[in-house]
Structures are given as C-alpha cells and as structure tokens.
mmCIF file of C-alpha atoms in Angstrom:
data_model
loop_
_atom_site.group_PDB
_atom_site.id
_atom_site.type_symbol
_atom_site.label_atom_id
_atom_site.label_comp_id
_atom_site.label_asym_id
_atom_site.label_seq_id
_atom_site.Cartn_x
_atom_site.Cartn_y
_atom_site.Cartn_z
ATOM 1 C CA UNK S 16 0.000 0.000 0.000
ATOM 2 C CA UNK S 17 1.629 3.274 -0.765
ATOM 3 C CA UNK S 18 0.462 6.720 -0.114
ATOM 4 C CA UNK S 19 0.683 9.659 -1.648
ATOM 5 C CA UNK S 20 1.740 12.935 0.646
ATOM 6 C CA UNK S 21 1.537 16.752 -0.571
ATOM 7 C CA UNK S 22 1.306 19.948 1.122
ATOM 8 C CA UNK S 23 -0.971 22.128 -0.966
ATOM 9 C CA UNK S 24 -3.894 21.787 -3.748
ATOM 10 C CA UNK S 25 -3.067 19.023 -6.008
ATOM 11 C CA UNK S 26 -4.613 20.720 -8.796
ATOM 12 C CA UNK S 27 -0.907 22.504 -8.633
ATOM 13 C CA UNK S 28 1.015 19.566 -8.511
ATOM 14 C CA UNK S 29 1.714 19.425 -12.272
ATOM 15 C CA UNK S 30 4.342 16.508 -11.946
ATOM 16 C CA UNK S 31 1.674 14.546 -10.059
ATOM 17 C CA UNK S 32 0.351 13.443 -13.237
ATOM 18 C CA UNK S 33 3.751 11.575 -13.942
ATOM 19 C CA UNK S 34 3.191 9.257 -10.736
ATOM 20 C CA UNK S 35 -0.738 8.949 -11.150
ATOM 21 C CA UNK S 36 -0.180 7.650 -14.564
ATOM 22 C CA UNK S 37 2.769 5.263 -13.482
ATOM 23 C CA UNK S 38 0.218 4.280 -10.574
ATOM 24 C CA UNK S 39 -3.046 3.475 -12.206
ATOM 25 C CA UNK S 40 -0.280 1.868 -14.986
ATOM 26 C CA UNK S 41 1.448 -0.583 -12.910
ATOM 27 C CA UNK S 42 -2.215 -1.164 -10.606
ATOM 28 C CA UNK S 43 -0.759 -0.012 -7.698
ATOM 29 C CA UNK S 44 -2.592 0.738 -4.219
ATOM 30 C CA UNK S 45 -2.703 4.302 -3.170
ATOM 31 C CA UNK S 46 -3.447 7.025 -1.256
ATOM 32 C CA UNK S 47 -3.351 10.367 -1.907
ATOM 33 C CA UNK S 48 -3.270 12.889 0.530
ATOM 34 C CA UNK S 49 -3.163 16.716 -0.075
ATOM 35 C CA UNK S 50 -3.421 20.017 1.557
ATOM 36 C CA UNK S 51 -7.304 21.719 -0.036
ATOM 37 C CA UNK S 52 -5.133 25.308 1.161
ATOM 38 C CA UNK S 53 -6.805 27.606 -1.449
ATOM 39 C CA UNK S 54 -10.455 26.295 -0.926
ATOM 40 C CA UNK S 55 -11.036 24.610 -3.958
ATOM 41 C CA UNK S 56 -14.503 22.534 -4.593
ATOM 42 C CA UNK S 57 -13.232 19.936 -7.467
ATOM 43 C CA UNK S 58 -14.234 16.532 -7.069
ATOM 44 C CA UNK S 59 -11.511 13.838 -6.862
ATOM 45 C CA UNK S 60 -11.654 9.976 -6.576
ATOM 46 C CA UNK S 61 -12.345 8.066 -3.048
ATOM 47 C CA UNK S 62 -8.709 7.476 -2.659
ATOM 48 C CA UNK S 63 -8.071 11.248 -2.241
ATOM 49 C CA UNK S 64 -7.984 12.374 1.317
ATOM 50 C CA UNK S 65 -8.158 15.520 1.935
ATOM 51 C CA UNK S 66 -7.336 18.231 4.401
ATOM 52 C CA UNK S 67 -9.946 21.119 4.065
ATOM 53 C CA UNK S 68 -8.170 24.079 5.815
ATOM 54 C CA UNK S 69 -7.814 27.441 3.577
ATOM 55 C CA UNK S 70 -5.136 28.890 4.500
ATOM 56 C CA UNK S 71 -4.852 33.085 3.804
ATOM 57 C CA UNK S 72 -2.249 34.520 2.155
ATOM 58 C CA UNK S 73 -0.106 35.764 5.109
ATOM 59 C CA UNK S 74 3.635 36.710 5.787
ATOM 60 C CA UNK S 75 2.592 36.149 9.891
ATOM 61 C CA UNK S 76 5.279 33.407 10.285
ATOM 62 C CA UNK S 77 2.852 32.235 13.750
ATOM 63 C CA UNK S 78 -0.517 32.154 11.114
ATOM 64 C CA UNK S 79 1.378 29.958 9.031
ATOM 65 C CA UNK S 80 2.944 27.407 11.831
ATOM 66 C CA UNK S 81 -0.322 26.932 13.453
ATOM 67 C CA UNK S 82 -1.780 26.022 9.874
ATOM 68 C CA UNK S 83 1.351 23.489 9.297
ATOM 69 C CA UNK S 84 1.228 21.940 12.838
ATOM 70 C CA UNK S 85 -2.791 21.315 12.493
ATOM 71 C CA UNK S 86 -2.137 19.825 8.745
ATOM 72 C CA UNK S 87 0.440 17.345 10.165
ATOM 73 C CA UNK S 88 -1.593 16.277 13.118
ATOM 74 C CA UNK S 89 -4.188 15.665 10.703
ATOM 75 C CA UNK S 90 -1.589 13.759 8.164
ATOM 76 C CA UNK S 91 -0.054 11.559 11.032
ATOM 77 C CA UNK S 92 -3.559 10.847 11.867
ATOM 78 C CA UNK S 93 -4.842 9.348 8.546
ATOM 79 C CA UNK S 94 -1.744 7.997 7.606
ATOM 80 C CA UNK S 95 -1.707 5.622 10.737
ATOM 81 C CA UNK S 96 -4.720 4.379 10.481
ATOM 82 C CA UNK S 97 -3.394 1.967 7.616
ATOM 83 C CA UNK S 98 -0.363 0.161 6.806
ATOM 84 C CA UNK S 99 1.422 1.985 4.045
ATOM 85 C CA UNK S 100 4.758 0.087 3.330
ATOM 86 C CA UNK S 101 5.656 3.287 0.440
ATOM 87 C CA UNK S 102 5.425 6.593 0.978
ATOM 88 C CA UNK S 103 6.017 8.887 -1.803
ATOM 89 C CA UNK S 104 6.327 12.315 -1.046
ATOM 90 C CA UNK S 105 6.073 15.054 -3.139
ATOM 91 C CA UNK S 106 7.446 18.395 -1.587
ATOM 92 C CA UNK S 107 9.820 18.764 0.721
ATOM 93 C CA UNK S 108 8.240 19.845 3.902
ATOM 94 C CA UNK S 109 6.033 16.862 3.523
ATOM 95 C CA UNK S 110 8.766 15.123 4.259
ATOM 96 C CA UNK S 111 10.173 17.140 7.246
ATOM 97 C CA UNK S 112 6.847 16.969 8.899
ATOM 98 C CA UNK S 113 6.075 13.374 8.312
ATOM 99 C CA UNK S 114 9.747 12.074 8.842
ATOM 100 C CA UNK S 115 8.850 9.544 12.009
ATOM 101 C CA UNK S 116 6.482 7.887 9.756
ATOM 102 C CA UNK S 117 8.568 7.643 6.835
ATOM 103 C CA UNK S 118 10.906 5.446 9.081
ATOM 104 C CA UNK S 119 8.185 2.383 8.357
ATOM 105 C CA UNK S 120 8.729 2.046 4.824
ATOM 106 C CA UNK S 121 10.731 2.938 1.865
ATOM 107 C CA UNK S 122 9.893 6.113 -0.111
ATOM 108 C CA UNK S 123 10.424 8.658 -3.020
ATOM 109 C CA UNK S 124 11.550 12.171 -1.716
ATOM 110 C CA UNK S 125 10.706 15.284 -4.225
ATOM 111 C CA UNK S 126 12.716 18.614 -3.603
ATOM 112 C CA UNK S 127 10.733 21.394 -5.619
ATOM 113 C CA UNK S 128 12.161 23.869 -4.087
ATOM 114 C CA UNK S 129 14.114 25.789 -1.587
ATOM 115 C CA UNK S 130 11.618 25.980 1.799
ATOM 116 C CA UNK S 131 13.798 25.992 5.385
ATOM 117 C CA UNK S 132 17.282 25.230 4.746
ATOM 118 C CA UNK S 133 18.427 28.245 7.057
ATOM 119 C CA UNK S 134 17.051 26.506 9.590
ATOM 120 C CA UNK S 135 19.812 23.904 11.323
ATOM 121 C CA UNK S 136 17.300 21.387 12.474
ATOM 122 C CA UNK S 137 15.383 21.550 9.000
ATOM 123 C CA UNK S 138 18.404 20.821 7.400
ATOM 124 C CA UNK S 139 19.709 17.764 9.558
ATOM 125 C CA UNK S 140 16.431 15.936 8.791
ATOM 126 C CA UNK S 141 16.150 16.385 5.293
ATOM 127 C CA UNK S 142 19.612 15.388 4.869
ATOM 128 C CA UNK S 143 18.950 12.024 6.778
ATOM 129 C CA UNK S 144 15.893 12.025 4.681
ATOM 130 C CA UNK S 145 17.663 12.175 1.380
ATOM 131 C CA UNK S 146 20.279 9.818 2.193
ATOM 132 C CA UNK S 147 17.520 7.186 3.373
ATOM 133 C CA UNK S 148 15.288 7.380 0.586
ATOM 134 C CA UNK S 149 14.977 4.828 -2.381
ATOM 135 C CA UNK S 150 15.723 7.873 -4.985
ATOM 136 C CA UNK S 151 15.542 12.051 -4.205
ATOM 137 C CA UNK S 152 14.059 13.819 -7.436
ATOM 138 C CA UNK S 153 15.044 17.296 -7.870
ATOM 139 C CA UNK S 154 13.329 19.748 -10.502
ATOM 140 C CA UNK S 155 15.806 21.788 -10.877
ATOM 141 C CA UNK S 156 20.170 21.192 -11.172
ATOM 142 C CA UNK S 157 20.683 24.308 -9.781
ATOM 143 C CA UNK S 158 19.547 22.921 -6.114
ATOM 144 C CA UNK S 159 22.555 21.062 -5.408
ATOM 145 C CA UNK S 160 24.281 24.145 -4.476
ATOM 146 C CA UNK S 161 22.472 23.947 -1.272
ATOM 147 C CA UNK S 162 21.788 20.467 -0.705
ATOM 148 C CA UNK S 163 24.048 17.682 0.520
ATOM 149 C CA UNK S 164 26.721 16.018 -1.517
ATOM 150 C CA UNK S 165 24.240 13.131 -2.317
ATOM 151 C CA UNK S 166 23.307 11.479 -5.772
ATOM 152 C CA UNK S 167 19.626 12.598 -7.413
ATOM 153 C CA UNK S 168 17.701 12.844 -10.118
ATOM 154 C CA UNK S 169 16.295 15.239 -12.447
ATOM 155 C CA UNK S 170 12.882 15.067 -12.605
ATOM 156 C CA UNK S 171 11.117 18.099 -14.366
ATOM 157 C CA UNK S 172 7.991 19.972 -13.500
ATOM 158 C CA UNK S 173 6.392 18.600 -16.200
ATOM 159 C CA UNK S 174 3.337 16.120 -17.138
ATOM 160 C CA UNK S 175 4.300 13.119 -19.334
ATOM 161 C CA UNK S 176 1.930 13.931 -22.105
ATOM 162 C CA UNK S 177 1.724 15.141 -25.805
ATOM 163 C CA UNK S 178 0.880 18.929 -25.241
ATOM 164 C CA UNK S 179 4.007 19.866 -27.235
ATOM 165 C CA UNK S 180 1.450 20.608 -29.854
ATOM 166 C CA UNK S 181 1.110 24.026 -28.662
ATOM 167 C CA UNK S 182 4.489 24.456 -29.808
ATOM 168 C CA UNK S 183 3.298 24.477 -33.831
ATOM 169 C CA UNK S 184 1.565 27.489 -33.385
ATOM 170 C CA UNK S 185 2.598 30.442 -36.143
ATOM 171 C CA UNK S 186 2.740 33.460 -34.258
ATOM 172 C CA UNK S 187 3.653 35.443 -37.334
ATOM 173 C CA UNK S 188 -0.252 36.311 -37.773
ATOM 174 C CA UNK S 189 -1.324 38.786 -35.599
ATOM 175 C CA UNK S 190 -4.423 40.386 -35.501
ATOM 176 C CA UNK S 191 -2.430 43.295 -33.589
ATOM 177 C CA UNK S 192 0.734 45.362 -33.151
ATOM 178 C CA UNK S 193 0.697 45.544 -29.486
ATOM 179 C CA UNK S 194 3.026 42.823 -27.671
ATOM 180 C CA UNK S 195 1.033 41.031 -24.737
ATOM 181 C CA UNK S 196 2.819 39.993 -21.507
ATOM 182 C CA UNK S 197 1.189 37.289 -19.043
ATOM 183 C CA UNK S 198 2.033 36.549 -15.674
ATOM 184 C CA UNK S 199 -0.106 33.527 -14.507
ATOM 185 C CA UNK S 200 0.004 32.623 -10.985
ATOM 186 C CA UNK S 201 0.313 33.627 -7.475
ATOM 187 C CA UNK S 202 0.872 37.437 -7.544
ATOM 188 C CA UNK S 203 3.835 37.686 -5.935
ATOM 189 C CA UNK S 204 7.646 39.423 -5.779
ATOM 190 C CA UNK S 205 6.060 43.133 -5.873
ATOM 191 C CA UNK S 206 9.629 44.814 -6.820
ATOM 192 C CA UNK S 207 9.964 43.102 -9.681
ATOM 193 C CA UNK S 208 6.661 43.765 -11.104
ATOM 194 C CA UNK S 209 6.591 47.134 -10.327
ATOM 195 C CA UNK S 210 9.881 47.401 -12.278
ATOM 196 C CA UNK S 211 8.373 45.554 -15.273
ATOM 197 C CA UNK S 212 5.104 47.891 -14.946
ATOM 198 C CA UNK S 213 6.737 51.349 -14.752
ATOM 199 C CA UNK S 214 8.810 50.652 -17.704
ATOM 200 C CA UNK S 215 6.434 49.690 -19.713
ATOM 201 C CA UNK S 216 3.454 51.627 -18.261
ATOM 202 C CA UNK S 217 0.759 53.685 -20.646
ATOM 203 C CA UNK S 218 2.626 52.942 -23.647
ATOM 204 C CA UNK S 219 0.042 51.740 -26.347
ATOM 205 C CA UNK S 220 2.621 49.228 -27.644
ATOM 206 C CA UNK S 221 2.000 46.900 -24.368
ATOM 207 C CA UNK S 222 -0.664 45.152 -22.538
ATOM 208 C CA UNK S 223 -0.006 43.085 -19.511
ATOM 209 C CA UNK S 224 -2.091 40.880 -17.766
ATOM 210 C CA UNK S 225 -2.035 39.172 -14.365
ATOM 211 C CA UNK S 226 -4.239 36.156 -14.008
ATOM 212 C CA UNK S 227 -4.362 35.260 -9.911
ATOM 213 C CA UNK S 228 -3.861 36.861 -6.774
ATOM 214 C CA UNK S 229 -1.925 36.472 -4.199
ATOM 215 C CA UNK S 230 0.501 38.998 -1.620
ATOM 216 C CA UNK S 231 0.790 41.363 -3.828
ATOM 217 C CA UNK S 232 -2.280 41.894 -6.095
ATOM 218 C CA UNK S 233 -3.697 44.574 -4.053
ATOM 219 C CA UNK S 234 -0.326 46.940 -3.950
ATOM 220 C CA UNK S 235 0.251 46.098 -7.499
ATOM 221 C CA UNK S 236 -3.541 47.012 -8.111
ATOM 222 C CA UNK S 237 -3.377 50.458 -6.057
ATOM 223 C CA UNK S 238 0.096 51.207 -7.545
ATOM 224 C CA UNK S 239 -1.845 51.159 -11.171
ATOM 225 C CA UNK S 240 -5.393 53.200 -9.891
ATOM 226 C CA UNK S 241 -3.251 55.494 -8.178
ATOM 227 C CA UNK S 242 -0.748 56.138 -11.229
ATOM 228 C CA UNK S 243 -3.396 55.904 -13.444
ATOM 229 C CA UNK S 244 -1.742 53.219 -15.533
ATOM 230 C CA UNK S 245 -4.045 51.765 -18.358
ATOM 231 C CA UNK S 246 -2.193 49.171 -20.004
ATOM 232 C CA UNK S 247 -2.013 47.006 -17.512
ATOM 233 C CA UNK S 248 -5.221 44.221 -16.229
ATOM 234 C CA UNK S 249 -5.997 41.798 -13.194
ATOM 235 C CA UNK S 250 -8.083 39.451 -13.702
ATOM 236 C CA UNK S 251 -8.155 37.372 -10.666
ATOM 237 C CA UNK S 252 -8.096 33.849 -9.629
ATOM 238 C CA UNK S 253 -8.629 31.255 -12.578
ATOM 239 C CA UNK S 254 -8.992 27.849 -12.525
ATOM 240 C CA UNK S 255 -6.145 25.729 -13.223
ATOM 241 C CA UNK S 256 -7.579 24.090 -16.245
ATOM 242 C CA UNK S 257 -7.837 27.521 -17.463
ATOM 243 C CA UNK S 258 -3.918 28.648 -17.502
ATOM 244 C CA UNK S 259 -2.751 27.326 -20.469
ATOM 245 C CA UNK S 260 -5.406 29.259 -22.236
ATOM 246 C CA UNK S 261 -4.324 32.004 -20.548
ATOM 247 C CA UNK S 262 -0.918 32.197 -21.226
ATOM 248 C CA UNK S 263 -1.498 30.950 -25.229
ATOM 249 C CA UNK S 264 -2.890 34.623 -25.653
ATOM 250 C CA UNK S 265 0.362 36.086 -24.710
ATOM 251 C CA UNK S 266 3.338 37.239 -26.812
ATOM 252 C CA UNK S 267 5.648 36.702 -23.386
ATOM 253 C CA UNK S 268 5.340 35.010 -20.269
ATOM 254 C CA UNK S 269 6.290 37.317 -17.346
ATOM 255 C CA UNK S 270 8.664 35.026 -15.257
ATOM 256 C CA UNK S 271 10.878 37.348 -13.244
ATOM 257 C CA UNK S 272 11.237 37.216 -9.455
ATOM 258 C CA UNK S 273 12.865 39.697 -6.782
ATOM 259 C CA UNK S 274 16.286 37.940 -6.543
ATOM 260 C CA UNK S 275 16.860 39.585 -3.535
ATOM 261 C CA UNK S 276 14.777 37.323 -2.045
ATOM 262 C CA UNK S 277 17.585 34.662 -1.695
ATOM 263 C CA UNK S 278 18.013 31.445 -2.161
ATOM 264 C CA UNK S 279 14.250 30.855 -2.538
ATOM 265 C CA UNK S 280 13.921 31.737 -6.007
ATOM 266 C CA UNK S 281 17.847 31.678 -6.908
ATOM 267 C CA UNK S 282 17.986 28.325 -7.799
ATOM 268 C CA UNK S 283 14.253 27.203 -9.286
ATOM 269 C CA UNK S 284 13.062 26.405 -12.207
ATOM 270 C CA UNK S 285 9.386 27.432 -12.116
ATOM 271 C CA UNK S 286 6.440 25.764 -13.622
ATOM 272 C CA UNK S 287 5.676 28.975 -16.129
ATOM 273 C CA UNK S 288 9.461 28.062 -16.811
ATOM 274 C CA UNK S 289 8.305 25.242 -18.561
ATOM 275 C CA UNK S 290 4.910 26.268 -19.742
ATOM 276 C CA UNK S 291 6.911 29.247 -21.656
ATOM 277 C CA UNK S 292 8.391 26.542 -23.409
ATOM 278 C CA UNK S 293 5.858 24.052 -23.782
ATOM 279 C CA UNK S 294 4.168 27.281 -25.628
ATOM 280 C CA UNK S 295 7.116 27.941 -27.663
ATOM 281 C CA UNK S 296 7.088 31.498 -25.787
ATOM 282 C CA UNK S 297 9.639 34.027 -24.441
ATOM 283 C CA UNK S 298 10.280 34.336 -20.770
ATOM 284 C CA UNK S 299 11.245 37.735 -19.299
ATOM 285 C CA UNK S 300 13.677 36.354 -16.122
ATOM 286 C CA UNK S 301 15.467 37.614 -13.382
ATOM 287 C CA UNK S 302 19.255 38.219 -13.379
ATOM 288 C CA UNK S 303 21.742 36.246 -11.148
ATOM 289 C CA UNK S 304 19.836 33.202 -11.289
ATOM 290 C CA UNK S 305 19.895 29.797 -12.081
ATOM 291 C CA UNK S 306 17.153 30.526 -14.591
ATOM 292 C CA UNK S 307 18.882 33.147 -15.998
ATOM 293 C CA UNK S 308 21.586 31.177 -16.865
ATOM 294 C CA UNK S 309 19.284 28.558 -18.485
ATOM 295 C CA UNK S 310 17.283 31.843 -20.736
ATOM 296 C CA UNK S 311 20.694 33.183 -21.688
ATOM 297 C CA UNK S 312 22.473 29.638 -22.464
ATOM 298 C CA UNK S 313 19.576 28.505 -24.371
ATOM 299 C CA UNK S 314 18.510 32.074 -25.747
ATOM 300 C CA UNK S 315 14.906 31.249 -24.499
ATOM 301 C CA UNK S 316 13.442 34.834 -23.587
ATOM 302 C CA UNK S 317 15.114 38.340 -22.208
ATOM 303 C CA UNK S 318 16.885 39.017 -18.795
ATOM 304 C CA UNK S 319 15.225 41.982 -16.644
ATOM 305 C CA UNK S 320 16.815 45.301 -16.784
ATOM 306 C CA UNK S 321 16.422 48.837 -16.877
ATOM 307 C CA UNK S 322 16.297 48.951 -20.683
ATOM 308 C CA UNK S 323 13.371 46.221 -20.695
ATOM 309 C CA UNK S 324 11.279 47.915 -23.429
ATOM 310 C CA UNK S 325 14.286 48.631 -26.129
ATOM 311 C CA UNK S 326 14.958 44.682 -25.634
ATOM 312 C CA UNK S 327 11.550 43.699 -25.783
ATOM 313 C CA UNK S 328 11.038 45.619 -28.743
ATOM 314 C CA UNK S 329 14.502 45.182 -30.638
ATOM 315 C CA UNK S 330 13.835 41.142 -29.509
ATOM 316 C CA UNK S 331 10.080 40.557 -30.781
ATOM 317 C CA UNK S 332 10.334 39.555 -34.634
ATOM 318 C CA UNK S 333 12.871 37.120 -33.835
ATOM 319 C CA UNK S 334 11.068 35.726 -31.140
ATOM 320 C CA UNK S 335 7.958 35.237 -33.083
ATOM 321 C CA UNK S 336 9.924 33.073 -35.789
ATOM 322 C CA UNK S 337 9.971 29.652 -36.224
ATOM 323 C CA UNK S 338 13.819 28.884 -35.120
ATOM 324 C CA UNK S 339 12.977 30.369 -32.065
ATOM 325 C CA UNK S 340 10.043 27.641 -31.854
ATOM 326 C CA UNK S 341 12.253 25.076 -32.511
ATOM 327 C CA UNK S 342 14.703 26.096 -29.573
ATOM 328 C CA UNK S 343 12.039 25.890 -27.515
ATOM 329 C CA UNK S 344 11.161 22.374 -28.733
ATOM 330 C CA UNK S 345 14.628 21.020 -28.089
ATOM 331 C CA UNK S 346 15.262 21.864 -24.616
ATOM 332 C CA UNK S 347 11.723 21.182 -23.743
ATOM 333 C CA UNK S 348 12.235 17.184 -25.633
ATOM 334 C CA UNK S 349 15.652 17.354 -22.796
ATOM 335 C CA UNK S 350 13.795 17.642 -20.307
ATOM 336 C CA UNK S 351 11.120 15.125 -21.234
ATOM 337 C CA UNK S 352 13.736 12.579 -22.167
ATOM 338 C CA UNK S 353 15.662 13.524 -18.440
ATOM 339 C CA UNK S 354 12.252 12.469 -17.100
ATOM 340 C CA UNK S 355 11.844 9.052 -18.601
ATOM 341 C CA UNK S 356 15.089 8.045 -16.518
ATOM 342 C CA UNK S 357 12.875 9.410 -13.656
ATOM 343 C CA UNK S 358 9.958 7.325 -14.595
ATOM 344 C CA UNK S 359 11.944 3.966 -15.123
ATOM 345 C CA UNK S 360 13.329 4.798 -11.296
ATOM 346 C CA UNK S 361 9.171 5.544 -10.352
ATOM 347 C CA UNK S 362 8.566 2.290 -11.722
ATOM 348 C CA UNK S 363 10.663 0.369 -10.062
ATOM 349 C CA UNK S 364 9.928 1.748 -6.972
ATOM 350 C CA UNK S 365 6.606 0.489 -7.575
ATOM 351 C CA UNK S 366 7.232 -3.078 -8.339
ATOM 352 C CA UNK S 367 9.336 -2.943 -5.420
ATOM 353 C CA UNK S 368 9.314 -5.917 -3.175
ATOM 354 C CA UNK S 369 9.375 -4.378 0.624
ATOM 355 C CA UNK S 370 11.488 -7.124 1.526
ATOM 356 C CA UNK S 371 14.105 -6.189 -0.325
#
C-alpha cells in the first residue's frame, strides 16, 4: 500500500500526473493525501484524502505554523490508520513533517524547491531524509548548491503527455501590433513587477495581464489606480484548467522574481518556466539566477533590466519566428527525455518488493 503525501492543492502539482499515470499503470494501491489550502470545490476519486483548511495569504510566520502543525496532526492521523509500506512524497516539507512515519517504509523524496534550509534542524532531517530514501528527485540542477553532496535525479515539472502541440503554433499572424505579456500565478515578488510595470506603463505598444492573486495583487492594483496606468489588467483567480489558455494569448510570459529574495527563487526552475516553453514562448527572467543562466544559455526569452522595453522591442520579430520555436522544442524534448530516466526509477519503486 503506498500513499501519496503533498502539502498544498493538487490541482498545482503538475508533476503529479507523472506518478498517477505510473500508478493506475502498474495497478498499484494508493493514497493520496493533499493540503485543499486555497479552498477549492473539485471533485476527486475516493482514494483522495483531503485536508480542508484554507489557509490566507499571510507573511505572519505564527498564522502559518499553526496552519502546518494542524495539517500534520491531521496527516499523522490518517496515515496511521493503515499500513502503508511506500510513501512517496512530493514536496519537501512533507517530508520534514512526516519524517517519524517515513521510518516504516521505503519512499520517493521530491525537492521542488528551496523551503527551510536556514534553519539547522530543518536541514539535519532532510539530509537524513535524502540519504535514506529509495531515490531524491530534484526539478531543478541548480539545487545542489544547497543540498548535501548526495546522488539525485532530475525530474522536471512537467506532465508526461503530448501537449508539445502548442508548440506548432505560427505566431507570425497577428491580428495586432501591441506585444502582450502574461504573468499567470500567485501574484507575488512586488519589486519586480513594479519594475516591469513602470517601464512599460501607458505605452500603447504593451498590454499586460495578471491572471491570480496572491501577496501582492492589491499593492500592485493600487500602484496602477493610483498612477493611473491603463495598459495594464488583473483578472483574478482562474482555474487551473484555465492557464494554459491564458498564457497561449500572450506574446511573453512574465517570469521574473525579486532575486533579492535569496536562495528561494535563486535556484528554481518554475512551472511557467516550462509552460513558456511548452508554448514555444519568451520568458522575461530575473538576473543572477539559475534561470537566468538557463534563458541566456539557451537564448529562451530576455533578462530583466532597466532597458526592458528597447529589448523587448529590438527582440520581438525574432522571437515570433519559427527557429525560435524550434529552440524551444529542443530543450523542452531534454527535459522530457531527463524524465523518462525518472519514470523507469518511479517504476521500479513500484514493483518494489518491501522485503528487499
């Protein structure tokens, strides 16, 4: 019996589909449990457990334990009252509050990103974690400047499925001159954005468009009313099914953070990352990141700076031709093929005898 363990809305677990197709695949025995954080009503199968506690968006570091220690109370709970021999566990936090558990059984460990690391005792248990598990995916190479000297695997925040269609798309046809950005997501890293807005703001040569909420939707949205900016649009929370919709109307995908941040978002590759690509679409990244080194390697969108509109402009023709497509295509078909090592290691997880 194995379950299943992450800490937010599955409907934003995009590499979930990987395992739930390898599961159903190989007629495995699950359980899936999952943090409902966001309130969501969608209707999932009986093996689905979970945890209905919306959780607001908050920096209150006390809000946000309380939340955490009443989610894993309520994991250890249902994950005791069966006898899981596998655990695989998709986040990394997961892990660090279900770690006593994971001690009856062999398991999968996910790093997605970079959560608690600063924190001594966080780090001593997910390093004891790591070395213990049957295989640690990472999502991103750049990770393993801050995690131990240990062996892993890529494994890509993407679903194993044909959607590189989207990718044929000829965006030399357009019904219009102006250049659309998208951001699609949590609304989030408010320095950034505002950078991205001011530069481009009133000019009748740009739209942008941010499809969520999140911390910073309301400064970003009072920053625009109060300037009297008209070029740029929020249009709230969307259903996930919705995104790739979304961001197929756009002539960039907004994908810069506030490196200043740290280590957070220094080393990531983020899921719009790959949907850029998937789309055969620019990204406008950060500088001094991991990403940014990926974008400029790979000459897959435009690094943020002061002169954002000249590059965006001087930038667009080539980025609606087909070579640019085609770049897209190939480092997207790496990291698909990177994942099929992942999903040979999934499977034998799965057809793992416990005994062994």
């Amino acid at each position: 019996m194995i379950a299943v363990v992450f800490i937010g809305n599955i409907e934003y677990c995009p590499y979930f589909g990987n395992y739930k197709l390898l599961l159903e695949k190989e007629g495995a025995d699950y359980d899936l449990f999952y943090w409902n954080r966001m309130g969501l009503d969608n209707v999932h199968p009986d093996n689905y457990y979970c945890f209905r506690y919306p959780i607001e968006i908050t920096r209150d570091i006390r809000k946000k334990i309380i939340s955490f220690y009443k989610y894993r109370l309520w994991l250890k709970q249902n994950l005791r009252r069966k006898r899981y021999d596998k655990y695989i566990v998709l986040d990394t936090l997961s892990g660090f509050l279900i770690s006593s558990e994971l001690k009856r059984g062999k398991y999968i460990y996910e790093i997605r990103d970079y959560s608690y690391e600063k924190f001594l005792i966080y780090r001593y248990i997910e390093k004891k974690l790591i070395a213990k598990s049957y295989t640690t995916f990472i999502s991103s190479p750049g990770f393993k400047a801050f995690l131990p000297s240990e062996d892993y695997m890529i494994f890509h925040n993407i679903a194993h499925s044909d959607q590189e269609d989207f990718l044929s798309e000829d965006r030399n046809h357009r019904e219009s001159d102006v250049i659309i950005l998208v951001w699609a997501g949590t609304i989030r890293y408010y320095e950034t954005q505002l950078k991205i807005i001011r530069q481009l703001k009133n000019d009748e040569r740009f739209r942008i468009y941010y499809h969520g909420d999140g911390y910073d939707l309301k400064r970003l949205n009072d920053i625009c009313r109060k300037e009297k900016i008209k070029n740029v649009f929020f249009t709230g929370r969307y259903d996930e099914s919705e995104k790739i919709d979304l961001m197929r109307k756009a002539d960039m995908i907004l994908n810069a953070y506030d490196i200043d941040i740290g280590e957070e978002v220094r080393y990531a590759l983020s899921n719009r990352f790959y949907d850029a690509l998937m789309l055969g679409l620019p990204q406008i990244v950060e500088k001094d990141s991991y990403k940014c080194k990926i974008v400029r390697k790979y000459d897959l969108g435009i690094v943020m700076d002061d002169n954002l509109k000249k590059n965006i402009i001087e930038s667009a023709d080539r980025f609606r031709d087909a070579k640019f497509r085609i770049k897209c295509r190939r480092f997207y078909d790496l990291c698909r093929k990177e994942n099929v090592h992942s999903l040979e290691k999934i499977r034998s997880f799965l057809n793992l005898s416990i005994e062994n």
